[in-house]
mmCIF file of C-alpha atoms in Angstrom:
data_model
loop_
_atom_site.group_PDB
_atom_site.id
_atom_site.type_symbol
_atom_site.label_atom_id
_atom_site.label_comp_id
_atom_site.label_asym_id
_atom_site.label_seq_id
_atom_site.Cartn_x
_atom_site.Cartn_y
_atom_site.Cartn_z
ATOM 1 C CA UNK P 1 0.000 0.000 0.000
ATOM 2 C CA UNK P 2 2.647 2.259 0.973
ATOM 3 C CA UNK P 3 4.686 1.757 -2.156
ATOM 4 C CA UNK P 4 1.480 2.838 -4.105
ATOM 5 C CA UNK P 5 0.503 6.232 -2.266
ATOM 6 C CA UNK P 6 4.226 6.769 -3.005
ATOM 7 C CA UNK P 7 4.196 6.249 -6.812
ATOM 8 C CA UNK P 8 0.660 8.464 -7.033
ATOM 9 C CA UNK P 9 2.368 10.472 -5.467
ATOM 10 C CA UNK P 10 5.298 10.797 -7.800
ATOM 11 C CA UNK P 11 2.687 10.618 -10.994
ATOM 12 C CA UNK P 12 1.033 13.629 -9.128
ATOM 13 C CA UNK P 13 4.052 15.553 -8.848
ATOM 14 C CA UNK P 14 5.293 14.626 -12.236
ATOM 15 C CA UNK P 15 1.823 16.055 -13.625
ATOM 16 C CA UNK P 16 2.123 18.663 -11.922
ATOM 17 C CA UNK P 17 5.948 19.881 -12.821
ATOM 18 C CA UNK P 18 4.772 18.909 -16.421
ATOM 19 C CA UNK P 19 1.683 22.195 -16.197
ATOM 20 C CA UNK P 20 3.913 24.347 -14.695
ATOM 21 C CA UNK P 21 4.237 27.369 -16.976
ATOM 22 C CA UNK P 22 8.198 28.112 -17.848
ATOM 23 C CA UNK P 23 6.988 32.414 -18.195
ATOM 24 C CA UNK P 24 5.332 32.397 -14.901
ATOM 25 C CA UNK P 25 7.912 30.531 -13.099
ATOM 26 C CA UNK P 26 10.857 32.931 -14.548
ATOM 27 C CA UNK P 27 9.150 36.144 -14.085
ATOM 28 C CA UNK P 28 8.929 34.906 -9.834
ATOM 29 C CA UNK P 29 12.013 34.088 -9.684
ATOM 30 C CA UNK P 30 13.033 37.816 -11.490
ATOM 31 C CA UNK P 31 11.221 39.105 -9.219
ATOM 32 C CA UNK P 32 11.924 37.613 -5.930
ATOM 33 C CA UNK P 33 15.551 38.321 -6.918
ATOM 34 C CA UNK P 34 14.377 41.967 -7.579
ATOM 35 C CA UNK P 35 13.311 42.407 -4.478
ATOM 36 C CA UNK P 36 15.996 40.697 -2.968
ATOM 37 C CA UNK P 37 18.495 42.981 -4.531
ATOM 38 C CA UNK P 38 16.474 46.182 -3.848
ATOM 39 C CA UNK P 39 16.742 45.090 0.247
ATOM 40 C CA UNK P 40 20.663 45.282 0.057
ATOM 41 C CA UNK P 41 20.534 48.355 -2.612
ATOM 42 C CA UNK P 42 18.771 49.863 0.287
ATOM 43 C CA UNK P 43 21.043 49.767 3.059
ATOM 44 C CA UNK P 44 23.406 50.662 0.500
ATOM 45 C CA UNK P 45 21.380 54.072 0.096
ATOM 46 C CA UNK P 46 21.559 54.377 3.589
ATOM 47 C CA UNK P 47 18.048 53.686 3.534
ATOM 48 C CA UNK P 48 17.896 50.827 6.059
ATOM 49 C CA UNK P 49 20.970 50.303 8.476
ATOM 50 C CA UNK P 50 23.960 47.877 7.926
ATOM 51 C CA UNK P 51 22.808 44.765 10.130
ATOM 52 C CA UNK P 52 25.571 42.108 8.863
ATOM 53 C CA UNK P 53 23.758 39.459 9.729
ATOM 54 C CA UNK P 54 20.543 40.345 7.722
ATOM 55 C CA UNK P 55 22.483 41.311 4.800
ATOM 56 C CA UNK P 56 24.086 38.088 4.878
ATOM 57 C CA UNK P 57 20.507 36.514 5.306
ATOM 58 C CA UNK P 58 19.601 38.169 2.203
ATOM 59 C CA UNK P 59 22.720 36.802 0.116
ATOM 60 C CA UNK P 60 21.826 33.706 1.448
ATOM 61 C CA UNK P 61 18.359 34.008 -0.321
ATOM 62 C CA UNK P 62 19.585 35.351 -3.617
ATOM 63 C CA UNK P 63 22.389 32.435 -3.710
ATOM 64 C CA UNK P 64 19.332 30.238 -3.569
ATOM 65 C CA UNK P 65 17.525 31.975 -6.267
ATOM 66 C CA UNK P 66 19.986 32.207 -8.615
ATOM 67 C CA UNK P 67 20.865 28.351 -7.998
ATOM 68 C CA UNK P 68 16.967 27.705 -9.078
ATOM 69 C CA UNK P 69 18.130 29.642 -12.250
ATOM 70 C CA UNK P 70 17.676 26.813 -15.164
ATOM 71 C CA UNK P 71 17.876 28.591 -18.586
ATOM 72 C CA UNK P 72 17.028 25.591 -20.548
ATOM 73 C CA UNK P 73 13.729 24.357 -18.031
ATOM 74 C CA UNK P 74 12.591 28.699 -17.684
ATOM 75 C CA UNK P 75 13.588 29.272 -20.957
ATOM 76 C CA UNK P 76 12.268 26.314 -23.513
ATOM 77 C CA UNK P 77 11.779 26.560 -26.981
ATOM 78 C CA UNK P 78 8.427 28.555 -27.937
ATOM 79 C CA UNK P 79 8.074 30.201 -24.298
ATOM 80 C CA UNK P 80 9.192 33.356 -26.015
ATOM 81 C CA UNK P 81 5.454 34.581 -26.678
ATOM 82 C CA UNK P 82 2.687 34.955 -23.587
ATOM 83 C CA UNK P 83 2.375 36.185 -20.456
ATOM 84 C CA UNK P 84 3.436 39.766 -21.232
ATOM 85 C CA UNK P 85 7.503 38.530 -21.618
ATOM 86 C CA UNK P 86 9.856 40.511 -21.607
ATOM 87 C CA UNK P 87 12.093 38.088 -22.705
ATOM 88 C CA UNK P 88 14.111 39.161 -26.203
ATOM 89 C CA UNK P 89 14.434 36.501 -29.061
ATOM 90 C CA UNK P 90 18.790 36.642 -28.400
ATOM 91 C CA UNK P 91 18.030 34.307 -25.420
ATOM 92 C CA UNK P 92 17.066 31.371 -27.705
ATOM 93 C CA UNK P 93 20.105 32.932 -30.596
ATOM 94 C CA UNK P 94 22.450 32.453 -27.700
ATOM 95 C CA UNK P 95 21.415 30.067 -25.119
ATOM 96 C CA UNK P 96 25.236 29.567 -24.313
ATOM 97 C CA UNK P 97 25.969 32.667 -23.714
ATOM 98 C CA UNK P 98 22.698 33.481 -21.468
ATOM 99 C CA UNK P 99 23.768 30.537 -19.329
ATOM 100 C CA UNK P 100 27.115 32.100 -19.015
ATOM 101 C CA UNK P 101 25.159 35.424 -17.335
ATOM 102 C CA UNK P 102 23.745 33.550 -15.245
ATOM 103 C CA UNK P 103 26.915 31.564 -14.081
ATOM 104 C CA UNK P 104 28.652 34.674 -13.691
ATOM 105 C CA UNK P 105 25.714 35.909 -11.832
ATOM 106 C CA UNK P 106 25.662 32.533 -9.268
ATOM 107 C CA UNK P 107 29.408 33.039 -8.770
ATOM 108 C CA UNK P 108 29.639 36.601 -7.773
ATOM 109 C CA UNK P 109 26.737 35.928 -5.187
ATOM 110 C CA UNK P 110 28.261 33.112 -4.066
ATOM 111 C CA UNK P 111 31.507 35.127 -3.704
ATOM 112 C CA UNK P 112 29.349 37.305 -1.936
ATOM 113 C CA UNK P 113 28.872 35.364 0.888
ATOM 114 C CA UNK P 114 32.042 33.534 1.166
ATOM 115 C CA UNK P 115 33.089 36.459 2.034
ATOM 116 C CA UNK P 116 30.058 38.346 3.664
ATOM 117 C CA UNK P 117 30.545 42.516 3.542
ATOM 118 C CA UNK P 118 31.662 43.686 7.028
ATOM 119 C CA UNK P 119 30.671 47.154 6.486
ATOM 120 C CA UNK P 120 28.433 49.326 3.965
ATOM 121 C CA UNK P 121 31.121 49.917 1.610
ATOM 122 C CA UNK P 122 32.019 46.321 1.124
ATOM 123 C CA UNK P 123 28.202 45.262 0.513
ATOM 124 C CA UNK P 124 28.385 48.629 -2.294
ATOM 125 C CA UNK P 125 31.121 46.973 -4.100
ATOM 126 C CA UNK P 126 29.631 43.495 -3.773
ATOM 127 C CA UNK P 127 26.051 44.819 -5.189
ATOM 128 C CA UNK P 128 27.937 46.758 -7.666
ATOM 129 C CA UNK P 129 29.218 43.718 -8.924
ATOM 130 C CA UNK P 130 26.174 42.066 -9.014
ATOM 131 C CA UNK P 131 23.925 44.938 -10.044
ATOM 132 C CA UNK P 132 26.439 44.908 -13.148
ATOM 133 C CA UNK P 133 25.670 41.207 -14.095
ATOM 134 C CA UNK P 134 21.800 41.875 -13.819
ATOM 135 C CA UNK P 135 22.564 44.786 -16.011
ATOM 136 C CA UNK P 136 24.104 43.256 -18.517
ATOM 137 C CA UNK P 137 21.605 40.218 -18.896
ATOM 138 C CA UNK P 138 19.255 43.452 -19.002
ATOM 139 C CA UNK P 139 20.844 44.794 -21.802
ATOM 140 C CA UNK P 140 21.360 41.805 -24.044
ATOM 141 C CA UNK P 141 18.914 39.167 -23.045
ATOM 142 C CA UNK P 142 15.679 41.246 -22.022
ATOM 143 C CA UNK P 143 13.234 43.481 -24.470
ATOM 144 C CA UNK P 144 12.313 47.260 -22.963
ATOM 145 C CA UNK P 145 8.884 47.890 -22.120
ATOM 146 C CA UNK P 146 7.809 51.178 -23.565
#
């Protein structure tokens, strides 16, 4: 009996990964790691006080994210149409070099906490960093809304 709940259970979740929608997923993953970088960007501004421990909370959480990033599973062939996407046609031109931003992207955060900012103008330089490899995914890989 056992081994059968367990294999429903498998078909279930199989089913279930199989309607998940590849725009919807990337768009909440953009935008939890949005808001994740707009926390540190904030105590960068001076907005919200250097707490190293938070901060490093936060890297923690946008390692994470960026280790969910799957190009090839967010990004498949024909999800370049719906859901409002923002997504430019150069992702599927250069699939290579999309995973490469995103790479980049994990390493620098993981850098990032490996060695966790002791002060403000550590966590600037880190975000710089990292606000530079969101850029330039941005920039190559994403269409402007008007």
């Amino acid at each position: 009996m056992r081994k059968l709940v367990l294999a429903i259970s498998m078909l279930a979740l199989a089913g279930s990964a199989a309607l998940a929608d590849p725009i919807q997923d990337r768009q909440a993953l953009m935008k939890e790691r949005g808001k994740l970088a707009g926390q540190l960007s904030k105590v960068v501004k001076g907005e919200e006080d250097f707490d190293a421990a938070a901060v490093l909370t936060t890297l923690k959480a946008l390692q994470a994210n960026a280790e969910k990033f799957d190009a090839e599973k967010l990004f498949p062939a024909g999800s370049d149409k719906g859901h409002d996407t923002t997504a430019a046609p150069k992702i599927w031109e250069d699939m290579a070099g999309f995973k490469a931003t995103g790479d980049k992207l994990l390493a620098d955060v993981k850098a990032a906490v490996n060695s966790p900012p002791g002060d403000v103008d550590a966590l600037k330089a880190q975000l710089n960093t990292i606000g530079g490899d969101c850029g330039t995914c941005h920039q190559t890989y994403r269409i402007k809304k008007g």
